């Protein structure tokens, strides 16, 4: 792969992602100042750090979502997770942001747990494993603090019977070459993964309102297919708000991967492990020696600890400005930036784990019982 090449699919992110180029390739739009002002106006509180700092950067039809909200038509949120052994900080990004949106707009959130997708994508995993991971991941998701009265979490292999009528209607609208080219599949791909997009599209039609999907931009291919067929089934095109990828610790390229343990911080990592990973593996844009750093300063564009602070962990704008200035001018050393980050990550994880313990008692409140699926079925057969 050449230096300026990159690849973004739902299953692989590699190279240095050029987000401007990606928006052009995918046909999405930058989140404009007007949209930000409107969200700020509605929320009447400080804008979420991920919007202020542009980690959520691109969208489709977010303006229509805000219009529907203003006109009292409402909307709903939908996001998801393909369960794995442990969730890392990158996976938390869409969930933290979705919770904020739920608080602001007071809307329903549907969360799809795709144990089927994970199983079918990986020859080595058993369905028993992906199902067990689903339970563990759901605890982490509940711990983010969603409203139990308005949040519905469902695992595909259990919930499928409620979704299946609509899955068939969607699958019938998708042809082999469309799915093959959208996802870069080939004739050796298993037929499960070829069919799977119909299952990820269904929840965009769970309510008779516009759906807004917060997720990293890797999930966009599904929504392109959804937008091609939704109206022919009597539903609206899904709207999206896309995030960039929180970079892996070891380099500012690609996305964090669960399969390279030192590149990610897991929600279950104890404080000492977090400290060690950040101090030892986090890629620094600082200079090789203290003297050089004092003289030349750090290259913030490649510095991962700085980027983690910027995108998520340093909410205070004045403090972030100070770090930016001091670190780039050499008045701050890499070790100080890393130590600040480790402290902040550990604080978030400690609070998260406390809430996760409580999630075990709340689990059943979040499971989706199929009430709304009846509405979908009736609509298709009417
Ligand atoms: P999954 O499990 O790969 O990822 C879960 C969510 O995390 C986002 N994500 C990241 N965001 C920021 N930085 C990163 N480094 C990072 N890595 C992953 C993903 O974009 C995703 O939002 N097929 C989906 C599961 C799914 C889904 C959905 C996701 C089903 N329905 C609707 C979003 C919306 C998957 O494999 O996600």
CSV table of C-alpha atoms and ligand atoms in Angstrom, one decimal:
chain,number,residue,atom,x,y,z
A,1,UNK,CA,0.0,0.0,0.0
A,2,UNK,CA,1.4,3.4,-1.0
A,3,UNK,CA,1.7,6.1,1.6
A,4,UNK,CA,-1.3,8.1,0.5
A,5,UNK,CA,-3.5,5.0,0.1
A,6,UNK,CA,-6.1,3.9,2.5
A,7,UNK,CA,-9.0,1.4,2.8
A,8,UNK,CA,-12.2,1.7,4.8
A,9,UNK,CA,-14.8,-1.1,4.8
A,10,UNK,CA,-17.0,-2.4,7.7
A,11,UNK,CA,-14.4,-5.1,8.3
A,12,UNK,CA,-11.1,-3.4,7.5
A,13,UNK,CA,-9.6,0.0,8.0
A,14,UNK,CA,-6.0,0.5,6.9
A,15,UNK,CA,-3.6,3.3,5.9
A,16,UNK,CA,-3.8,6.9,6.8
A,17,UNK,CA,-7.4,7.8,6.2
A,18,UNK,CA,-8.0,11.0,4.3
A,19,UNK,CA,-11.5,11.9,5.6
A,20,UNK,CA,-12.1,14.7,3.0
A,21,UNK,CA,-11.5,12.2,0.2
A,22,UNK,CA,-13.6,9.6,2.0
A,23,UNK,CA,-16.6,12.0,2.2
A,24,UNK,CA,-16.3,12.5,-1.6
A,25,UNK,CA,-16.0,8.8,-2.3
A,26,UNK,CA,-19.0,7.9,-0.1
A,27,UNK,CA,-21.0,11.0,-1.1
A,28,UNK,CA,-21.5,12.3,2.5
A,29,UNK,CA,-21.5,15.8,3.8
A,30,UNK,CA,-19.4,17.7,6.3
A,31,UNK,CA,-21.3,18.8,9.4
A,32,UNK,CA,-21.8,22.5,8.8
A,33,UNK,CA,-21.6,25.4,11.2
A,34,UNK,CA,-25.4,25.9,10.8
A,35,UNK,CA,-26.1,22.4,11.9
A,36,UNK,CA,-23.8,22.7,14.9
A,37,UNK,CA,-25.5,25.9,15.8
A,38,UNK,CA,-28.9,24.4,15.6
A,39,UNK,CA,-28.0,21.4,17.8
A,40,UNK,CA,-26.5,23.8,20.2
A,41,UNK,CA,-29.7,25.8,20.2
A,42,UNK,CA,-31.9,22.8,20.8
A,43,UNK,CA,-29.6,21.3,23.5
A,44,UNK,CA,-29.1,24.5,25.5
A,45,UNK,CA,-25.9,23.0,26.9
A,46,UNK,CA,-22.3,22.8,26.0
A,47,UNK,CA,-21.8,20.9,22.8
A,48,UNK,CA,-20.5,17.4,23.2
A,49,UNK,CA,-16.7,17.2,23.0
A,50,UNK,CA,-16.9,14.9,20.0
A,51,UNK,CA,-18.9,17.5,18.0
A,52,UNK,CA,-16.8,20.4,19.1
A,53,UNK,CA,-13.6,18.7,18.2
A,54,UNK,CA,-14.9,17.2,15.0
A,55,UNK,CA,-14.5,13.5,15.7
A,56,UNK,CA,-18.2,13.3,14.5
A,57,UNK,CA,-17.5,15.1,11.2
A,58,UNK,CA,-19.8,13.9,8.4
A,59,UNK,CA,-23.5,13.2,7.9
A,60,UNK,CA,-26.4,12.5,5.6
A,61,UNK,CA,-29.8,14.2,6.2
A,62,UNK,CA,-28.9,15.4,9.7
A,63,UNK,CA,-30.7,18.6,8.6
A,64,UNK,CA,-33.9,16.6,7.9
A,65,UNK,CA,-33.6,15.0,11.3
A,66,UNK,CA,-33.5,18.4,13.0
A,67,UNK,CA,-36.4,19.6,10.8
A,68,UNK,CA,-38.5,16.6,11.8
A,69,UNK,CA,-37.7,17.2,15.4
A,70,UNK,CA,-38.6,20.9,15.2
A,71,UNK,CA,-41.9,20.0,13.5
A,72,UNK,CA,-42.8,17.6,16.2
A,73,UNK,CA,-42.5,14.5,14.0
A,74,UNK,CA,-39.7,13.1,16.0
A,75,UNK,CA,-37.0,10.6,15.0
A,76,UNK,CA,-35.3,7.6,16.6
A,77,UNK,CA,-31.7,6.5,17.0
A,78,UNK,CA,-30.1,3.2,15.9
A,79,UNK,CA,-26.6,1.9,16.5
A,80,UNK,CA,-24.9,-1.5,17.0
A,81,UNK,CA,-22.1,-3.8,17.9
A,82,UNK,CA,-20.6,-7.0,16.5
A,83,UNK,CA,-19.6,-8.6,19.8
A,84,UNK,CA,-16.0,-9.5,20.6
A,85,UNK,CA,-14.2,-10.8,23.6
A,86,UNK,CA,-13.7,-7.3,24.9
A,87,UNK,CA,-14.7,-3.8,23.9
A,88,UNK,CA,-12.0,-1.2,23.6
A,89,UNK,CA,-12.1,2.6,24.0
A,90,UNK,CA,-12.8,3.1,20.2
A,91,UNK,CA,-16.0,1.0,20.4
A,92,UNK,CA,-17.2,3.3,23.1
A,93,UNK,CA,-17.1,6.4,20.9
A,94,UNK,CA,-20.5,5.9,19.1
A,95,UNK,CA,-22.2,4.7,22.3
A,96,UNK,CA,-21.1,7.7,24.4
A,97,UNK,CA,-22.3,10.0,21.7
A,98,UNK,CA,-25.6,8.2,21.1
A,99,UNK,CA,-26.3,8.5,24.8
A,100,UNK,CA,-25.7,12.2,24.6
A,101,UNK,CA,-28.1,12.5,21.7
A,102,UNK,CA,-30.7,10.5,23.5
A,103,UNK,CA,-30.5,12.8,26.5
A,104,UNK,CA,-30.8,15.9,24.3
A,105,UNK,CA,-33.7,14.8,22.1
A,106,UNK,CA,-35.3,12.3,24.5
A,107,UNK,CA,-35.8,9.7,21.8
A,108,UNK,CA,-35.8,5.9,21.5
A,109,UNK,CA,-32.5,4.1,20.9
A,110,UNK,CA,-32.3,0.7,19.2
A,111,UNK,CA,-29.0,-1.3,19.7
A,112,UNK,CA,-28.4,-4.3,17.5
A,113,UNK,CA,-26.0,-6.9,18.7
A,114,UNK,CA,-24.8,-8.9,15.7
A,115,UNK,CA,-23.6,-12.2,17.0
A,116,UNK,CA,-24.5,-13.7,13.6
A,117,UNK,CA,-22.3,-11.2,11.7
A,118,UNK,CA,-19.3,-11.8,14.0
A,119,UNK,CA,-19.7,-15.6,13.7
A,120,UNK,CA,-20.1,-15.6,9.9
A,121,UNK,CA,-17.2,-13.3,9.3
A,122,UNK,CA,-14.7,-15.4,11.3
A,123,UNK,CA,-14.0,-19.0,10.6
A,124,UNK,CA,-12.5,-19.5,14.0
A,125,UNK,CA,-15.4,-18.3,16.2
A,126,UNK,CA,-18.3,-20.5,17.4
A,127,UNK,CA,-21.8,-19.1,17.8
A,128,UNK,CA,-21.6,-20.0,21.5
A,129,UNK,CA,-18.6,-17.7,21.8
A,130,UNK,CA,-20.2,-14.8,20.0
A,131,UNK,CA,-23.3,-15.2,22.1
A,132,UNK,CA,-21.4,-15.1,25.3
A,133,UNK,CA,-19.5,-12.0,24.1
A,134,UNK,CA,-22.8,-10.5,23.3
A,135,UNK,CA,-23.9,-10.7,26.9
A,136,UNK,CA,-20.6,-9.2,28.1
A,137,UNK,CA,-20.7,-6.4,25.6
A,138,UNK,CA,-24.3,-5.6,26.4
A,139,UNK,CA,-23.2,-5.0,30.0
A,140,UNK,CA,-20.6,-2.4,28.8
A,141,UNK,CA,-23.2,-0.8,26.6
A,142,UNK,CA,-25.8,-0.5,29.4
A,143,UNK,CA,-23.0,1.0,31.6
A,144,UNK,CA,-22.8,4.0,29.2
A,145,UNK,CA,-26.0,5.2,30.9
A,146,UNK,CA,-28.8,4.8,28.4
A,147,UNK,CA,-32.4,5.5,29.5
A,148,UNK,CA,-33.9,2.1,30.3
A,149,UNK,CA,-37.4,3.2,29.3
A,150,UNK,CA,-36.3,4.3,25.8
A,151,UNK,CA,-33.5,1.9,24.9
A,152,UNK,CA,-34.0,-1.5,23.3
A,153,UNK,CA,-31.1,-3.9,22.9
A,154,UNK,CA,-31.5,-7.1,20.9
A,155,UNK,CA,-29.3,-9.9,19.8
A,156,UNK,CA,-29.8,-11.0,16.2
A,157,UNK,CA,-29.9,-14.8,16.7
A,158,UNK,CA,-32.6,-14.3,19.3
A,159,UNK,CA,-34.6,-11.5,17.9
A,160,UNK,CA,-34.5,-12.6,14.3
A,161,UNK,CA,-38.0,-14.1,14.3
A,162,UNK,CA,-39.5,-10.6,14.9
A,163,UNK,CA,-37.3,-9.1,12.1
A,164,UNK,CA,-37.5,-11.8,9.6
A,165,UNK,CA,-40.6,-10.6,7.6
A,166,UNK,CA,-38.9,-7.3,6.9
A,167,UNK,CA,-35.5,-9.0,6.3
A,168,UNK,CA,-37.0,-11.0,3.5
A,169,UNK,CA,-38.6,-7.9,1.9
A,170,UNK,CA,-35.2,-6.1,2.0
A,171,UNK,CA,-33.2,-9.1,0.8
A,172,UNK,CA,-35.5,-9.4,-2.2
A,173,UNK,CA,-34.6,-5.8,-3.2
A,174,UNK,CA,-30.8,-6.4,-3.1
A,175,UNK,CA,-29.0,-8.2,-5.8
A,176,UNK,CA,-25.8,-10.1,-5.8
A,177,UNK,CA,-23.7,-7.7,-7.7
A,178,UNK,CA,-24.9,-4.7,-5.6
A,179,UNK,CA,-23.9,-6.3,-2.3
A,180,UNK,CA,-20.7,-7.8,-3.8
A,181,UNK,CA,-19.5,-4.4,-5.1
A,182,UNK,CA,-20.6,-2.4,-2.0
A,183,UNK,CA,-18.7,-4.6,0.4
A,184,UNK,CA,-15.8,-5.7,-1.8
A,185,UNK,CA,-17.0,-9.4,-1.5
A,186,UNK,CA,-16.2,-12.1,-4.1
A,187,UNK,CA,-17.6,-15.4,-5.2
A,188,UNK,CA,-15.7,-17.2,-2.5
A,189,UNK,CA,-17.5,-15.2,0.3
A,190,UNK,CA,-19.9,-17.3,2.3
A,191,UNK,CA,-23.5,-16.7,1.5
A,192,UNK,CA,-24.3,-15.8,5.1
A,193,UNK,CA,-22.3,-12.6,4.9
A,194,UNK,CA,-23.8,-11.8,1.5
A,195,UNK,CA,-27.3,-12.0,3.1
A,196,UNK,CA,-26.3,-10.3,6.3
A,197,UNK,CA,-26.7,-6.6,5.1
A,198,UNK,CA,-30.5,-7.2,5.0
A,199,UNK,CA,-30.4,-7.9,8.7
A,200,UNK,CA,-28.3,-4.8,9.6
A,201,UNK,CA,-30.7,-2.6,7.5
A,202,UNK,CA,-34.0,-3.8,9.2
A,203,UNK,CA,-33.7,-1.7,12.4
A,204,UNK,CA,-33.6,1.5,10.3
A,205,UNK,CA,-37.3,0.7,9.8
A,206,UNK,CA,-38.3,-0.1,13.4
A,207,UNK,CA,-40.5,3.0,13.7
A,208,UNK,CA,-42.5,5.0,11.2
A,209,UNK,CA,-40.1,8.0,11.8
A,210,UNK,CA,-36.8,9.0,10.4
A,211,UNK,CA,-33.9,7.0,11.8
A,212,UNK,CA,-30.5,8.6,12.7
A,213,UNK,CA,-27.5,6.3,13.0
A,214,UNK,CA,-24.4,7.4,14.9
A,215,UNK,CA,-21.4,5.2,14.0
A,216,UNK,CA,-17.9,5.4,12.6
A,217,UNK,CA,-17.9,5.9,8.9
A,218,UNK,CA,-16.8,2.3,8.3
A,219,UNK,CA,-20.5,1.3,8.6
A,220,UNK,CA,-21.6,3.6,5.8
A,221,UNK,CA,-21.9,0.9,3.0
A,222,UNK,CA,-24.9,-0.6,4.7
A,223,UNK,CA,-26.7,2.8,4.8
A,224,UNK,CA,-26.0,3.4,1.1
A,225,UNK,CA,-27.9,0.2,0.3
A,226,UNK,CA,-30.6,1.1,2.8
A,227,UNK,CA,-31.1,4.5,1.1
A,228,UNK,CA,-31.5,2.9,-2.3
A,229,UNK,CA,-34.4,0.7,-1.3
A,230,UNK,CA,-36.1,2.2,1.8
A,231,UNK,CA,-38.6,4.3,-0.1
A,232,UNK,CA,-39.7,1.5,-2.3
A,233,UNK,CA,-40.8,-0.3,0.9
A,234,UNK,CA,-42.6,2.7,2.3
A,235,UNK,CA,-39.9,3.8,4.7
A,236,UNK,CA,-37.6,6.9,4.9
A,237,UNK,CA,-34.0,6.9,3.9
A,238,UNK,CA,-31.8,6.6,7.0
A,239,UNK,CA,-29.9,9.6,8.2
A,240,UNK,CA,-26.4,9.2,9.6
A,241,UNK,CA,-23.8,11.0,11.7
A,242,UNK,CA,-20.3,9.6,11.0
A,243,UNK,CA,-17.3,9.6,13.2
A,244,UNK,CA,-13.6,9.3,12.4
A,245,UNK,CA,-11.7,6.4,14.0
A,246,UNK,CA,-10.0,6.8,17.3
A,247,UNK,CA,-6.5,5.8,16.2
A,248,UNK,CA,-4.7,2.8,17.6
A,249,UNK,CA,-2.2,3.5,20.3
A,250,UNK,CA,0.8,2.3,18.3
A,251,UNK,CA,0.3,4.6,15.2
A,252,UNK,CA,-2.0,7.4,14.0
A,253,UNK,CA,-3.1,5.2,11.0
A,254,UNK,CA,-6.1,2.9,10.7
A,255,UNK,CA,-8.4,2.0,13.6
A,256,UNK,CA,-7.9,0.3,16.9
A,257,UNK,CA,-8.1,-3.5,16.5
A,258,UNK,CA,-9.3,-6.0,19.1
A,259,UNK,CA,-6.9,-8.5,17.6
A,260,UNK,CA,-3.7,-6.5,18.4
A,261,UNK,CA,-3.9,-6.2,22.2
A,262,UNK,CA,-1.2,-3.5,22.6
A,263,UNK,CA,-2.8,-1.2,20.0
A,264,UNK,CA,-6.0,-0.9,22.1
A,265,UNK,CA,-7.1,0.0,25.6
A,266,UNK,CA,-9.8,-2.4,26.8
A,267,UNK,CA,-12.6,-1.4,29.1
A,268,UNK,CA,-11.5,-4.2,31.4
A,269,UNK,CA,-7.8,-3.1,31.5
A,270,UNK,CA,-6.6,-2.5,35.1
A,271,UNK,CA,-5.0,0.9,35.8
A,272,UNK,CA,-1.4,-0.5,35.7
A,273,UNK,CA,-2.0,-2.0,32.3
A,274,UNK,CA,-3.5,1.2,31.0
A,275,UNK,CA,-0.5,3.1,32.2
A,276,UNK,CA,1.9,0.7,30.8
A,277,UNK,CA,0.2,0.5,27.4
A,278,UNK,CA,0.1,4.3,27.1
A,279,UNK,CA,3.6,5.0,28.4
A,280,UNK,CA,5.2,2.2,26.4
A,281,UNK,CA,3.2,1.8,23.2
A,282,UNK,CA,1.5,5.1,22.4
A,283,UNK,CA,3.0,6.6,19.3
A,284,UNK,CA,4.6,9.9,20.1
A,285,UNK,CA,5.1,12.9,17.8
A,286,UNK,CA,7.6,14.3,20.4
A,287,UNK,CA,11.3,14.5,19.7
A,288,UNK,CA,13.9,11.9,20.5
A,289,UNK,CA,15.6,13.8,23.3
A,290,UNK,CA,14.4,16.3,25.9
A,291,UNK,CA,16.7,19.0,24.5
A,292,UNK,CA,15.3,18.5,21.0
A,293,UNK,CA,11.8,18.5,22.3
A,294,UNK,CA,12.4,21.7,24.2
A,295,UNK,CA,13.8,23.2,21.0
A,296,UNK,CA,11.5,21.8,18.2
A,297,UNK,CA,8.3,20.8,20.0
A,298,UNK,CA,6.1,17.8,19.0
A,299,UNK,CA,4.4,16.9,15.8
A,300,UNK,CA,0.7,16.8,16.9
A,301,UNK,CA,-0.6,15.4,13.7
A,302,UNK,CA,1.0,12.0,14.4
A,303,UNK,CA,1.0,12.1,18.2
A,304,UNK,CA,-1.6,9.5,19.4
A,305,UNK,CA,-1.8,10.5,23.2
A,306,UNK,CA,-2.4,14.1,22.1
A,307,UNK,CA,-5.2,13.0,19.7
A,308,UNK,CA,-6.9,10.8,22.3
A,309,UNK,CA,-6.9,13.8,24.6
A,310,UNK,CA,-8.2,16.1,21.9
A,311,UNK,CA,-11.0,13.9,20.6
A,312,UNK,CA,-12.3,12.5,23.9
A,313,UNK,CA,-10.5,12.8,27.1
A,314,UNK,CA,-9.8,16.5,27.7
A,315,UNK,CA,-13.2,18.1,27.7
A,316,UNK,CA,-11.9,21.5,29.0
A,317,UNK,CA,-11.2,23.8,26.0
A,318,UNK,CA,-8.8,26.1,27.8
A,319,UNK,CA,-6.8,23.2,29.1
A,320,UNK,CA,-6.7,21.6,25.6
A,321,UNK,CA,-5.5,24.9,24.1
A,322,UNK,CA,-2.8,25.1,26.7
A,323,UNK,CA,-1.6,21.5,26.0
A,324,UNK,CA,-1.7,22.2,22.2
A,325,UNK,CA,0.4,25.3,22.6
A,326,UNK,CA,2.9,24.0,25.2
A,327,UNK,CA,3.4,20.6,23.6
A,328,UNK,CA,3.8,21.9,20.0
A,329,UNK,CA,6.3,24.5,21.2
A,330,UNK,CA,8.3,22.2,23.4
A,331,UNK,CA,7.3,23.5,26.8
A,332,UNK,CA,5.7,20.2,27.5
A,333,UNK,CA,7.3,16.7,27.2
A,334,UNK,CA,5.8,13.5,25.8
A,335,UNK,CA,5.9,11.9,29.3
A,336,UNK,CA,3.7,14.6,30.8
A,337,UNK,CA,1.1,14.3,28.0
A,338,UNK,CA,1.1,10.5,28.3
A,339,UNK,CA,0.7,10.7,32.1
A,340,UNK,CA,-2.2,13.1,31.7
A,341,UNK,CA,-3.9,10.8,29.3
A,342,UNK,CA,-3.3,7.7,31.4
A,343,UNK,CA,-4.9,9.5,34.4
A,344,UNK,CA,-8.0,10.5,32.4
A,345,UNK,CA,-8.4,7.1,30.8
A,346,UNK,CA,-8.2,5.4,34.1
A,347,UNK,CA,-10.8,7.7,35.6
A,348,UNK,CA,-13.3,7.0,32.8
A,349,UNK,CA,-12.7,3.3,33.1
A,350,UNK,CA,-13.0,3.2,36.9
A,351,UNK,CA,-16.4,5.0,36.6
A,352,UNK,CA,-17.4,2.7,33.7
A,353,UNK,CA,-16.6,-0.5,35.7
A,354,UNK,CA,-18.7,0.7,38.7
A,355,UNK,CA,-21.7,1.3,36.4
A,356,UNK,CA,-21.0,-2.0,34.6
A,357,UNK,CA,-21.5,-3.9,37.9
A,358,UNK,CA,-24.9,-2.3,38.3
A,359,UNK,CA,-25.8,-3.2,34.7
A,360,UNK,CA,-26.1,-6.8,35.7
A,361,UNK,CA,-29.2,-6.0,37.7
A,362,UNK,CA,-30.7,-3.8,35.0
A,363,UNK,CA,-30.0,-6.2,32.1
A,364,UNK,CA,-33.6,-7.3,31.6
A,365,UNK,CA,-34.9,-3.7,31.5
A,366,UNK,CA,-33.1,-3.2,28.2
A,367,UNK,CA,-34.0,-6.3,26.3
A,368,UNK,CA,-36.4,-5.7,23.4
A,369,UNK,CA,-39.6,-7.7,23.6
A,370,UNK,CA,-40.9,-7.3,20.1
A,371,UNK,CA,-43.7,-4.9,20.6
A,372,UNK,CA,-42.8,-2.7,17.7
A,373,UNK,CA,-41.9,-5.6,15.4
A,374,UNK,CA,-45.7,-6.2,15.2
A,375,UNK,CA,-46.1,-2.8,13.6
A,376,UNK,CA,-43.5,-3.6,11.0
A,377,UNK,CA,-45.1,-6.9,10.1
A,378,UNK,CA,-48.5,-5.3,9.7
A,379,UNK,CA,-47.1,-2.6,7.5
A,380,UNK,CA,-45.5,-5.1,5.1
A,381,UNK,CA,-48.6,-7.2,4.8
A,382,UNK,CA,-51.1,-4.4,4.5
B,1,LIG,P1,-18.3,-3.0,15.4
B,1,LIG,O1,-18.6,-3.9,16.6
B,1,LIG,O2,-17.2,-3.3,14.5
B,1,LIG,O3,-18.1,-1.6,16.0
B,1,LIG,C1,-19.0,-1.0,16.9
B,1,LIG,C2,-19.1,0.5,16.7
B,1,LIG,O4,-17.9,1.1,17.0
B,1,LIG,C3,-17.4,1.9,15.8
B,1,LIG,N1,-16.0,1.8,15.9
B,1,LIG,C4,-15.2,2.9,16.2
B,1,LIG,N2,-15.5,4.2,16.4
B,1,LIG,C5,-14.4,5.0,16.6
B,1,LIG,N3,-13.1,4.6,16.6
B,1,LIG,C6,-12.8,3.3,16.4
B,1,LIG,N4,-11.5,3.0,16.5
B,1,LIG,C7,-13.8,2.4,16.2
B,1,LIG,N5,-13.9,1.0,15.9
B,1,LIG,C8,-15.2,0.7,15.8
B,1,LIG,C9,-18.1,1.2,14.6
B,1,LIG,O5,-18.2,2.1,13.5
B,1,LIG,C10,-19.4,0.9,15.2
B,1,LIG,O6,-20.3,2.0,15.2
B,1,LIG,N6,-21.7,-4.2,11.8
B,1,LIG,C11,-21.5,-3.4,13.1
B,1,LIG,C12,-22.5,-3.7,14.1
B,1,LIG,C13,-23.8,-2.9,13.8
B,1,LIG,C14,-23.9,-1.5,13.8
B,1,LIG,C15,-25.3,-1.3,13.5
B,1,LIG,C16,-23.0,-0.5,14.0
B,1,LIG,C17,-25.0,-3.5,13.6
B,1,LIG,N7,-25.9,-2.5,13.3
B,1,LIG,C18,-25.7,0.1,13.4
B,1,LIG,C19,-23.4,0.8,13.9
B,1,LIG,C20,-24.8,1.1,13.5
B,1,LIG,C21,-20.1,-3.7,13.6
B,1,LIG,O7,-19.4,-4.7,13.2
B,1,LIG,O8,-19.6,-2.8,14.6
